PDB file of C-alpha atoms in Angstrom:
ATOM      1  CA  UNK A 275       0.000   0.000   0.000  1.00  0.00           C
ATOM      2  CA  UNK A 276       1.406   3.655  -1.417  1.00  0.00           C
ATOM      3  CA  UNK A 277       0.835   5.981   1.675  1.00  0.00           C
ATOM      4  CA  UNK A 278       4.643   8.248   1.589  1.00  0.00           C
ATOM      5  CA  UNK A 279       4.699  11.755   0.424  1.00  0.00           C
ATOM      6  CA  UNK A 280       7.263  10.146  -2.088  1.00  0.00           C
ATOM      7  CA  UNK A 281       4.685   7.685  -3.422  1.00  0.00           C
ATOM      8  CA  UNK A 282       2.430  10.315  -3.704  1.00  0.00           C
ATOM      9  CA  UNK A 283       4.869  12.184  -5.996  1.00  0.00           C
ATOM     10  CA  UNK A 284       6.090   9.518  -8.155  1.00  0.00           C
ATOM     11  CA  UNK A 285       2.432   8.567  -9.122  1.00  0.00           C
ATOM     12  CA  UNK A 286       0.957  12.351  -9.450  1.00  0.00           C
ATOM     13  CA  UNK A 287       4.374  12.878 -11.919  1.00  0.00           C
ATOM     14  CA  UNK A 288       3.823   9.535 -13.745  1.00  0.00           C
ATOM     15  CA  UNK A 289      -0.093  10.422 -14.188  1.00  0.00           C
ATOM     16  CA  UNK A 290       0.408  13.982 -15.245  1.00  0.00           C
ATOM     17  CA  UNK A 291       4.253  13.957 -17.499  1.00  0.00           C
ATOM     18  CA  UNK A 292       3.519  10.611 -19.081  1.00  0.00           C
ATOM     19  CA  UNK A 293       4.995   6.669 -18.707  1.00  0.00           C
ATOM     20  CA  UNK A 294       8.765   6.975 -17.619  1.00  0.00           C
ATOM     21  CA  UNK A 295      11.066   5.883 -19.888  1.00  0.00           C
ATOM     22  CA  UNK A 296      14.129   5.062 -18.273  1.00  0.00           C
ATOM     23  CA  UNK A 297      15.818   5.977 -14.859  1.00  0.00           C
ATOM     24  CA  UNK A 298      16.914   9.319 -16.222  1.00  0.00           C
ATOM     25  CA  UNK A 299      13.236  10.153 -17.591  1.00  0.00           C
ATOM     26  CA  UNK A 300      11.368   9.963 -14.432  1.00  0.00           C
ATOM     27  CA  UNK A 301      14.506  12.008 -12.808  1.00  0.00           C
ATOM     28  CA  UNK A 302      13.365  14.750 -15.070  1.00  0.00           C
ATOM     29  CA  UNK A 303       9.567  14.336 -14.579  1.00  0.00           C
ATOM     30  CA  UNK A 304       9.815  14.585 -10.586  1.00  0.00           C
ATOM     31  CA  UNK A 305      11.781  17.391 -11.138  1.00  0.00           C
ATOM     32  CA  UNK A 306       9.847  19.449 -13.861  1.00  0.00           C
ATOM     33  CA  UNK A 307       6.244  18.229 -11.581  1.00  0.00           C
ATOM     34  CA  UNK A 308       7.878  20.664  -8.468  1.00  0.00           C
ATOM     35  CA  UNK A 309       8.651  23.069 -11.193  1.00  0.00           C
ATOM     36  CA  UNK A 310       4.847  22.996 -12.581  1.00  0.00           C
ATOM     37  CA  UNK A 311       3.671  23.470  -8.404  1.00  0.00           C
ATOM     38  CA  UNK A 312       5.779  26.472  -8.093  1.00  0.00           C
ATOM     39  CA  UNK A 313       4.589  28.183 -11.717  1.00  0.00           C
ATOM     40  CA  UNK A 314       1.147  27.519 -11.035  1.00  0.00           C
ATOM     41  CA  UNK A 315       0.599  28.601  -7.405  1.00  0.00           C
ATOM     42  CA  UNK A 316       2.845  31.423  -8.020  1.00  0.00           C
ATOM     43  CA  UNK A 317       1.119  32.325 -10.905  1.00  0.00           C
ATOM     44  CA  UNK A 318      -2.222  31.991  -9.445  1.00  0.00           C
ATOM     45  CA  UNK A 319      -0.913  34.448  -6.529  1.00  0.00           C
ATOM     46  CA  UNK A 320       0.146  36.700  -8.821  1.00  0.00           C
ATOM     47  CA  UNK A 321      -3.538  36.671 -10.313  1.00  0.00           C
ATOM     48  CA  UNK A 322      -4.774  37.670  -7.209  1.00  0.00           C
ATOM     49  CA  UNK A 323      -2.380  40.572  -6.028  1.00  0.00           C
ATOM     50  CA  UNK A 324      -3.966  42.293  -3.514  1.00  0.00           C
ATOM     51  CA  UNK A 325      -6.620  39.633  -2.588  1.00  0.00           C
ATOM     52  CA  UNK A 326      -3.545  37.776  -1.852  1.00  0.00           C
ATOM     53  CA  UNK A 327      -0.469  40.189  -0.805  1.00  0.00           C
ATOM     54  CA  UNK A 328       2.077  37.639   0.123  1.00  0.00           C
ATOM     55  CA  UNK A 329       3.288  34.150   0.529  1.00  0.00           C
ATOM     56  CA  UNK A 330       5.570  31.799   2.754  1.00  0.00           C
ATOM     57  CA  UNK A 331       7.255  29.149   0.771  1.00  0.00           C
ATOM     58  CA  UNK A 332       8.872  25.717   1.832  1.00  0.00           C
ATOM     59  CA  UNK A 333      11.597  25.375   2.068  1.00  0.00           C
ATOM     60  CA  UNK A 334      14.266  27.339   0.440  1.00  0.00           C
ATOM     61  CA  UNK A 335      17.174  24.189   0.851  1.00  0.00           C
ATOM     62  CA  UNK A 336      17.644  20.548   1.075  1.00  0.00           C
ATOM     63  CA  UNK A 337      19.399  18.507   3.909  1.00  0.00           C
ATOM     64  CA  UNK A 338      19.861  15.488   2.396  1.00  0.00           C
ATOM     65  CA  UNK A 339      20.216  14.362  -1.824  1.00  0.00           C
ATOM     66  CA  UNK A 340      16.810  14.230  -2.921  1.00  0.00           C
ATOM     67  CA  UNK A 341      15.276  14.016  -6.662  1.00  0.00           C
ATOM     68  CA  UNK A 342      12.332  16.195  -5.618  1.00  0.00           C
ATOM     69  CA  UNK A 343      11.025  17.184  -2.283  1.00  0.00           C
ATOM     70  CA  UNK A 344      10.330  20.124  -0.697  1.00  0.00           C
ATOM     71  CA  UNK A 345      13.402  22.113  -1.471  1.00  0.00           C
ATOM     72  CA  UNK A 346      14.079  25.048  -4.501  1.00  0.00           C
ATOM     73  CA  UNK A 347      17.904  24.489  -3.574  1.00  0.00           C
ATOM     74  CA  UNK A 348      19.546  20.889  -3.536  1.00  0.00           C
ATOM     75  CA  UNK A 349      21.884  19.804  -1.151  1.00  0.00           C
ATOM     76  CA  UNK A 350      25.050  20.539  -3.274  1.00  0.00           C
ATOM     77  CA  UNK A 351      24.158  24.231  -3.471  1.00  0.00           C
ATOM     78  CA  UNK A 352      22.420  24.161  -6.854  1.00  0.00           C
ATOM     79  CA  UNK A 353      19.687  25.545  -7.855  1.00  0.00           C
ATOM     80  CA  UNK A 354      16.781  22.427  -9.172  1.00  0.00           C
ATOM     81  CA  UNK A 355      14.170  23.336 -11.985  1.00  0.00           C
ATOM     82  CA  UNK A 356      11.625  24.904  -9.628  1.00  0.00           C
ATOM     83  CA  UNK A 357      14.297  27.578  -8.633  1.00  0.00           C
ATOM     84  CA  UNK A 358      13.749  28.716 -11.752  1.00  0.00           C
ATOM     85  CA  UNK A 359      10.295  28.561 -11.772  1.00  0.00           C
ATOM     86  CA  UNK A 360      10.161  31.089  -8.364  1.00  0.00           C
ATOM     87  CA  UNK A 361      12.787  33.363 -10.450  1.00  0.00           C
ATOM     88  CA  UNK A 362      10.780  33.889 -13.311  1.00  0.00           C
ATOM     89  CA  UNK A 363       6.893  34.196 -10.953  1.00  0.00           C
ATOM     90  CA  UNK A 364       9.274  36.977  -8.689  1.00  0.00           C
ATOM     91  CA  UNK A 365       9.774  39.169 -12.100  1.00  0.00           C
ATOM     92  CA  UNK A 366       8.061  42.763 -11.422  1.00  0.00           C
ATOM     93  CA  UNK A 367       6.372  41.878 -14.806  1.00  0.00           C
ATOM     94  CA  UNK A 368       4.364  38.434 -15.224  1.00  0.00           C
ATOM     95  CA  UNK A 369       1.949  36.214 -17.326  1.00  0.00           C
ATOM     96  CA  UNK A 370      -0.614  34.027 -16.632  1.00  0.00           C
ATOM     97  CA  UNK A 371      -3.290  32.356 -18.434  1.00  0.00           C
ATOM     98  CA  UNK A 372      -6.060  30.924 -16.999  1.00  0.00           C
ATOM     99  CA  UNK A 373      -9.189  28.840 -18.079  1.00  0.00           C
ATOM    100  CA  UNK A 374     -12.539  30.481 -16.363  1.00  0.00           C
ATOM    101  CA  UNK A 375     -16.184  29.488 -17.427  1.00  0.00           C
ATOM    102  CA  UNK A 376     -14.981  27.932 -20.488  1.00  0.00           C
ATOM    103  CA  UNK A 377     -13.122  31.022 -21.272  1.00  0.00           C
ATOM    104  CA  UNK A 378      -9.165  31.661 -21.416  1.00  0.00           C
ATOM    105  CA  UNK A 379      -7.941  34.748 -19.570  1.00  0.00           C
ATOM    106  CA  UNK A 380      -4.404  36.391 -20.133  1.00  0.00           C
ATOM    107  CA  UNK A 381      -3.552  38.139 -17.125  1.00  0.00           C
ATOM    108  CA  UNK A 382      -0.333  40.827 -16.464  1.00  0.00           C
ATOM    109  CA  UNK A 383       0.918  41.296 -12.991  1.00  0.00           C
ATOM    110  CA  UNK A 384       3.144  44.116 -12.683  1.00  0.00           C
ATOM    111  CA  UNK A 385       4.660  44.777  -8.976  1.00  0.00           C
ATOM    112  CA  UNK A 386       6.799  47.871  -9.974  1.00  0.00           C
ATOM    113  CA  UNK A 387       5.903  51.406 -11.735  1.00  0.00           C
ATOM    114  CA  UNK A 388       3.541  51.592 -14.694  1.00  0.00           C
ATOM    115  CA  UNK A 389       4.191  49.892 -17.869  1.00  0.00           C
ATOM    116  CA  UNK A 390       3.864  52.522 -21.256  1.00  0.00           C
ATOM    117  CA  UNK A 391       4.919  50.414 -23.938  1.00  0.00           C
ATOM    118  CA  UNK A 392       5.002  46.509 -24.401  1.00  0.00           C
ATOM    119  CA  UNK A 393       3.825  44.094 -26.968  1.00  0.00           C
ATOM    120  CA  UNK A 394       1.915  41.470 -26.313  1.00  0.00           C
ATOM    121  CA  UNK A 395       1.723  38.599 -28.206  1.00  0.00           C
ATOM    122  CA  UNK A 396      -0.531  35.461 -27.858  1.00  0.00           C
ATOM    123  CA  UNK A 397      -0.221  32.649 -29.995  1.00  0.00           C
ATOM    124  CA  UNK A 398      -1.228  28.785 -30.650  1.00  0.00           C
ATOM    125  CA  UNK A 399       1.207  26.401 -30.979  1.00  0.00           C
ATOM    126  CA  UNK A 400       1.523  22.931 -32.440  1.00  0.00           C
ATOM    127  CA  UNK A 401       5.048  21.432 -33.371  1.00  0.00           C
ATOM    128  CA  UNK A 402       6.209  23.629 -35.788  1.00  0.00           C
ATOM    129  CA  UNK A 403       3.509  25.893 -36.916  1.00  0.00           C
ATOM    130  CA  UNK A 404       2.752  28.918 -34.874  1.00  0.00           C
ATOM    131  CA  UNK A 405      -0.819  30.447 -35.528  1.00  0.00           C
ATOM    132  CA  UNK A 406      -0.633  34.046 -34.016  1.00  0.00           C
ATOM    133  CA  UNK A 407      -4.278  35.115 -32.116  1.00  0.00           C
ATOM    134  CA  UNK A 408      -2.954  38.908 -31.429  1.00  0.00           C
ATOM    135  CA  UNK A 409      -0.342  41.035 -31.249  1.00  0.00           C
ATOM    136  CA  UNK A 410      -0.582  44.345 -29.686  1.00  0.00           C
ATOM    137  CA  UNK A 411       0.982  47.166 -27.566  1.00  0.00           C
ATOM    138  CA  UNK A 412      -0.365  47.211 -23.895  1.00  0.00           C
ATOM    139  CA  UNK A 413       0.285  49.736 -21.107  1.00  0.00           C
ATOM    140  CA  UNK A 414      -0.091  48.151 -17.428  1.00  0.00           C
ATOM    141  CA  UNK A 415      -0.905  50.091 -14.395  1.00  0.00           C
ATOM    142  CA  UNK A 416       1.508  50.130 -11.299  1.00  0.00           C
ATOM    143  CA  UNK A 417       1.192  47.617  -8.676  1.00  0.00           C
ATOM    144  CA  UNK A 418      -2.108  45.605 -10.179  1.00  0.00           C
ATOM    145  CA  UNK A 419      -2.884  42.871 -12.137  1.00  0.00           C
ATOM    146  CA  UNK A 420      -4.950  43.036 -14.743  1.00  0.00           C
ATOM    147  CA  UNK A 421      -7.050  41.121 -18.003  1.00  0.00           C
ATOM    148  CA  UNK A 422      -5.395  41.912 -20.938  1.00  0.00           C
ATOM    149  CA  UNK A 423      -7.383  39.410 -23.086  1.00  0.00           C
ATOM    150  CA  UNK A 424     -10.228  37.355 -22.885  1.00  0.00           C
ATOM    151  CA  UNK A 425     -10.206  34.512 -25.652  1.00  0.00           C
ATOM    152  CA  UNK A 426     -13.573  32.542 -26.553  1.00  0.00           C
ATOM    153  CA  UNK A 427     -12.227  29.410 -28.723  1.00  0.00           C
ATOM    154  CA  UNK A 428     -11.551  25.324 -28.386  1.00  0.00           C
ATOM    155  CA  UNK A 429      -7.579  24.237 -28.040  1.00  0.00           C
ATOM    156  CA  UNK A 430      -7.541  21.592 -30.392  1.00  0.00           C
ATOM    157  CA  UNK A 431      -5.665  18.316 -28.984  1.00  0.00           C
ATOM    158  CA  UNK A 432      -1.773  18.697 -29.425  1.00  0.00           C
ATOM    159  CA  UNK A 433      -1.792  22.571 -29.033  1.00  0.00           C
ATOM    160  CA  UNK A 434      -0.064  24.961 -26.152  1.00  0.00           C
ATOM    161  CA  UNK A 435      -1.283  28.362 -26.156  1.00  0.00           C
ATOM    162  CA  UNK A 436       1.106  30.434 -25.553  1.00  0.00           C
ATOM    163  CA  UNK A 437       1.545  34.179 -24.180  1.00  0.00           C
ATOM    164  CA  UNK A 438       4.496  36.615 -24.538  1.00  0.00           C
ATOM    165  CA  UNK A 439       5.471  40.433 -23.141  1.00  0.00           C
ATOM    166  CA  UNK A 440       8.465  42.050 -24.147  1.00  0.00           C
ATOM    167  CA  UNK A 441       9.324  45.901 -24.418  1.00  0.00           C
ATOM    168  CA  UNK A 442       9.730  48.426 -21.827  1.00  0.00           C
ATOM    169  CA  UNK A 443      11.773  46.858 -19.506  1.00  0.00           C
ATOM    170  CA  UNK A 444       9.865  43.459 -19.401  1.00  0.00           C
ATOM    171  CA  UNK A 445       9.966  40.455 -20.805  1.00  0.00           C
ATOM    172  CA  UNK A 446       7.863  36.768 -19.219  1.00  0.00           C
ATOM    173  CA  UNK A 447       6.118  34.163 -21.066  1.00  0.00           C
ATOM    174  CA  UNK A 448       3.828  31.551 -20.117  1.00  0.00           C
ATOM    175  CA  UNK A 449       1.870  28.907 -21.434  1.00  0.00           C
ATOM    176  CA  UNK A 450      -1.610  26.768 -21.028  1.00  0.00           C
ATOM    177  CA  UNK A 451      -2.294  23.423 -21.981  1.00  0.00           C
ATOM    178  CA  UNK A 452      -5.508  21.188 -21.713  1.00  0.00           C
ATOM    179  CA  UNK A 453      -5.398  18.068 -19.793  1.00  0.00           C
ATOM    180  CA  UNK A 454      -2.141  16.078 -18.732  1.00  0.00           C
ATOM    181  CA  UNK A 455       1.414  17.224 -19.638  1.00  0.00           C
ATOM    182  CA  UNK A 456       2.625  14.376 -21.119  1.00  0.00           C
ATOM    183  CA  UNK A 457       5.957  15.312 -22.507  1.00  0.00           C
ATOM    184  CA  UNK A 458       8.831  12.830 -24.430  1.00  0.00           C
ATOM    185  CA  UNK A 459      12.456  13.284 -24.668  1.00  0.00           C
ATOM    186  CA  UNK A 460      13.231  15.473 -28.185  1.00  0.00           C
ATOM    187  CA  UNK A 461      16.531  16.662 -29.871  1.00  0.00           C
ATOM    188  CA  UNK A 462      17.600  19.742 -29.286  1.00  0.00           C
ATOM    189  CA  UNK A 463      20.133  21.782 -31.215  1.00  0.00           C
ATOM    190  CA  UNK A 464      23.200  23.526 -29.290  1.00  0.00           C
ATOM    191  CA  UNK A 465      26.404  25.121 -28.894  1.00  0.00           C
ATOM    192  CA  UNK A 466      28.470  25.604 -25.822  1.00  0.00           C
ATOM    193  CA  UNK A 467      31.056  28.247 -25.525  1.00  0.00           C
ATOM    194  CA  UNK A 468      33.134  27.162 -22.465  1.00  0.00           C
ATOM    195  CA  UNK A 469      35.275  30.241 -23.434  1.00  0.00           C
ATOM    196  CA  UNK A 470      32.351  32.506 -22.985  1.00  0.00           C
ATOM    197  CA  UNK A 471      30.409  30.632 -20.650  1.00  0.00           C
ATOM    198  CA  UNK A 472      27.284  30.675 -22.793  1.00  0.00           C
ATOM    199  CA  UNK A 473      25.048  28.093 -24.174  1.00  0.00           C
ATOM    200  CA  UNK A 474      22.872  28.537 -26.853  1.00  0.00           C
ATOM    201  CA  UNK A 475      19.526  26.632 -27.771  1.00  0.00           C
ATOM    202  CA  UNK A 476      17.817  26.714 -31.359  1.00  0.00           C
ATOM    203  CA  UNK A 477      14.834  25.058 -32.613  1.00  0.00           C
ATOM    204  CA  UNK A 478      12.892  24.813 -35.692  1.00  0.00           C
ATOM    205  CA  UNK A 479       9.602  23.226 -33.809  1.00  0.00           C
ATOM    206  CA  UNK A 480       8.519  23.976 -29.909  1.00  0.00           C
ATOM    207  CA  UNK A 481      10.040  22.893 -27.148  1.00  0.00           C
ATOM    208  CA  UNK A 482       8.556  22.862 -23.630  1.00  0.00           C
ATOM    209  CA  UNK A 483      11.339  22.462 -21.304  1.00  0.00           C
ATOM    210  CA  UNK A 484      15.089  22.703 -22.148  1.00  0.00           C
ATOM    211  CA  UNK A 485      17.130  21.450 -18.843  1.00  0.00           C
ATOM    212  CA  UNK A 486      20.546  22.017 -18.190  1.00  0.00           C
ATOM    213  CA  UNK A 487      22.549  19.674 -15.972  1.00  0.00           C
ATOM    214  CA  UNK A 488      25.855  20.108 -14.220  1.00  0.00           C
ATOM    215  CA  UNK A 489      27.857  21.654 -11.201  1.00  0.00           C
ATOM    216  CA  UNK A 490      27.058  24.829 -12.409  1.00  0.00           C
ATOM    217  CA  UNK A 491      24.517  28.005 -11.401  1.00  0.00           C
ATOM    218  CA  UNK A 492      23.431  29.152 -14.682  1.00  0.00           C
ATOM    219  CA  UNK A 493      21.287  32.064 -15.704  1.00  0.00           C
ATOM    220  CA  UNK A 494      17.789  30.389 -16.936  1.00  0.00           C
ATOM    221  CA  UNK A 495      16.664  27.100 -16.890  1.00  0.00           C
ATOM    222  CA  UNK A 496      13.774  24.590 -17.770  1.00  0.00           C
ATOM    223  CA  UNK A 497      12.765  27.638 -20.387  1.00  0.00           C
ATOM    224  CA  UNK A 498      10.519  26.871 -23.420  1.00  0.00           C
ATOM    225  CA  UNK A 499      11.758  27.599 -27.203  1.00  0.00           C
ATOM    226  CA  UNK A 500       9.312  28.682 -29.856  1.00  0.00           C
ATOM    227  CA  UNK A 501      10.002  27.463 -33.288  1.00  0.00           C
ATOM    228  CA  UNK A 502      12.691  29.383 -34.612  1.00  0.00           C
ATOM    229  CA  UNK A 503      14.033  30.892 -31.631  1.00  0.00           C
ATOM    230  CA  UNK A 504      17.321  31.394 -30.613  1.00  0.00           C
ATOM    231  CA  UNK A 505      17.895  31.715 -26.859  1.00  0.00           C
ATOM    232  CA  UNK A 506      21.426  32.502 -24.701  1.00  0.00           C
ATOM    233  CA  UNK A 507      22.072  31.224 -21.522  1.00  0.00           C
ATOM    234  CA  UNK A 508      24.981  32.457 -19.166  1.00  0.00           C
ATOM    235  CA  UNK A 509      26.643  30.188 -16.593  1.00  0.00           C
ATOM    236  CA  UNK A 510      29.063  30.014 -14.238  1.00  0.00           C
ATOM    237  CA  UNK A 511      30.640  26.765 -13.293  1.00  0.00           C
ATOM    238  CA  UNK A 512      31.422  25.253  -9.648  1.00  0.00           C
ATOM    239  CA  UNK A 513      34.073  22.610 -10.935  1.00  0.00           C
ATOM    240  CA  UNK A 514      35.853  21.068 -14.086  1.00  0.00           C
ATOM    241  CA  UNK A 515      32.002  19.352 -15.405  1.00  0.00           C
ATOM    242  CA  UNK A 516      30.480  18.846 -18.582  1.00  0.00           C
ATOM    243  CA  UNK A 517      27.301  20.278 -19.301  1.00  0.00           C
ATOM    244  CA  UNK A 518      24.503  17.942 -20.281  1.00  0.00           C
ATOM    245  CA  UNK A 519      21.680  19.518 -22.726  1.00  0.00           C
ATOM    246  CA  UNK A 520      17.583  17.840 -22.639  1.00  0.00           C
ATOM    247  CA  UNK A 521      14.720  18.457 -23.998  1.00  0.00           C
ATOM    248  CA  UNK A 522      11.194  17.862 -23.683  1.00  0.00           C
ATOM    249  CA  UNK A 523       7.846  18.287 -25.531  1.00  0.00           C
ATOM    250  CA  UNK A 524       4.682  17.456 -26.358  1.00  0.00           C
TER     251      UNK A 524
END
């Protein structure tokens, strides 16, 4: 009988990311699932700034090795995939989409001063085709969150839609999906510049979570690629390591 927290975790990631595939597939999956809590109740708090003004987390470090857990730091110092996901949900600017009365909602939360002159963009995506739904220049008031867009159509099975903000100072992106995550192991182009400490990611069709892995504290992580993006990531390594580059998607 499955009664640990653990067992709890290892059957909510295999229902929700898919079968595991291999030892180093469900490694991934437990560690994107604590990366999809943090995005979504972060999100979701961000929605509801001031209804909600503020948030204690747990737990900021782990005291023991542990694939998933509680824990946004592991216990070598590194930063796991749902650091990432608290980075990007603490941004003064952020996205959310949300699915209410049959409707989808794009929300902006801005925490800092008011916002004159971004673009929005909100598009849906399957593989490598990229239908775009709007594009337009917002302005967001200090210190709220508001509905940018309220959308009235049927996801068809296989698409992500996806919302984007840059301009101004700001730049988040975030993504909603019917039903289950299931995502597979998919090639991934790129190039890393040990002399720069850079690696870069390209793609001709979408990807929904690129992971680095290695003793080092890099810049982004677990970040989506639309098709035929081109994205930079800084690092800076803790000892002589190779880098390993995965990708997942629907």
């Amino acid at each position: 009988k499955k009664t640990s927290i653990w067992d709890f975790t290892v059957d909510f990631a295999y229902s929700m990311l898919g079968d595991f595939t291999s030892s180093k597939d469900k490694f991934f999956k437990l560690k994107y699932l604590q990366y999809e809590w943090v995005r979504l109740s972060l999100e979701q708090l961000r929605r509801e700034m001031w209804f909600t003004s503020g948030n204690i987390f747990w737990m900021l470090n782990d005291c023991w090795p542990a694939s998933s857990g509680w824990a946004s730091i592991d216990y070598y110092n590194r930063p796991k995939d749902a650091y990432y996901a608290f980075k990007r949900c603490s941004k003064n600017v952020v996205l959310a989409l949300d699915n209410e009365n049959d409707k989808y909602l794009l929300y902006a939360s801005n925490m800092h001063n008011a916002i004159d002159n971004a673009e929005v963009t909100i598009s849906i995506i399957k593989g490598s085709e990229v239908k775009v739904i709007e594009k337009k220049k917002v302005s967001l008031p200090a210190e709220q969150t508001v509905v940018l867009k309220e959308m009235d159509f049927v996801l068809e099975k296989g698409e992500v839609l996806v919302a984007e903000i840059s301009g101004d100072g700001v730049n988040d992106r975030t993504f909603y999906r019917l039903g289950k995550l299931e995502m597979t192991e998919t090639p991934v182009n790129y190039v890393i510049d040990k002399d720069n400490n850079t690696i870069t990611v390209t793609s001709e069709s979408y990807i929904h979570a690129v992971e680095f892995e290695g003793d080092a504290l890099f810049e982004d992580n677990c970040f989506s690629v639309m098709p035929g993006e081109t994205k930079t990531v800084k690092y800076e390594t803790l000892s002589d390591t190779e880098i390993e580059v995965v990708a997942y998607t629907f």
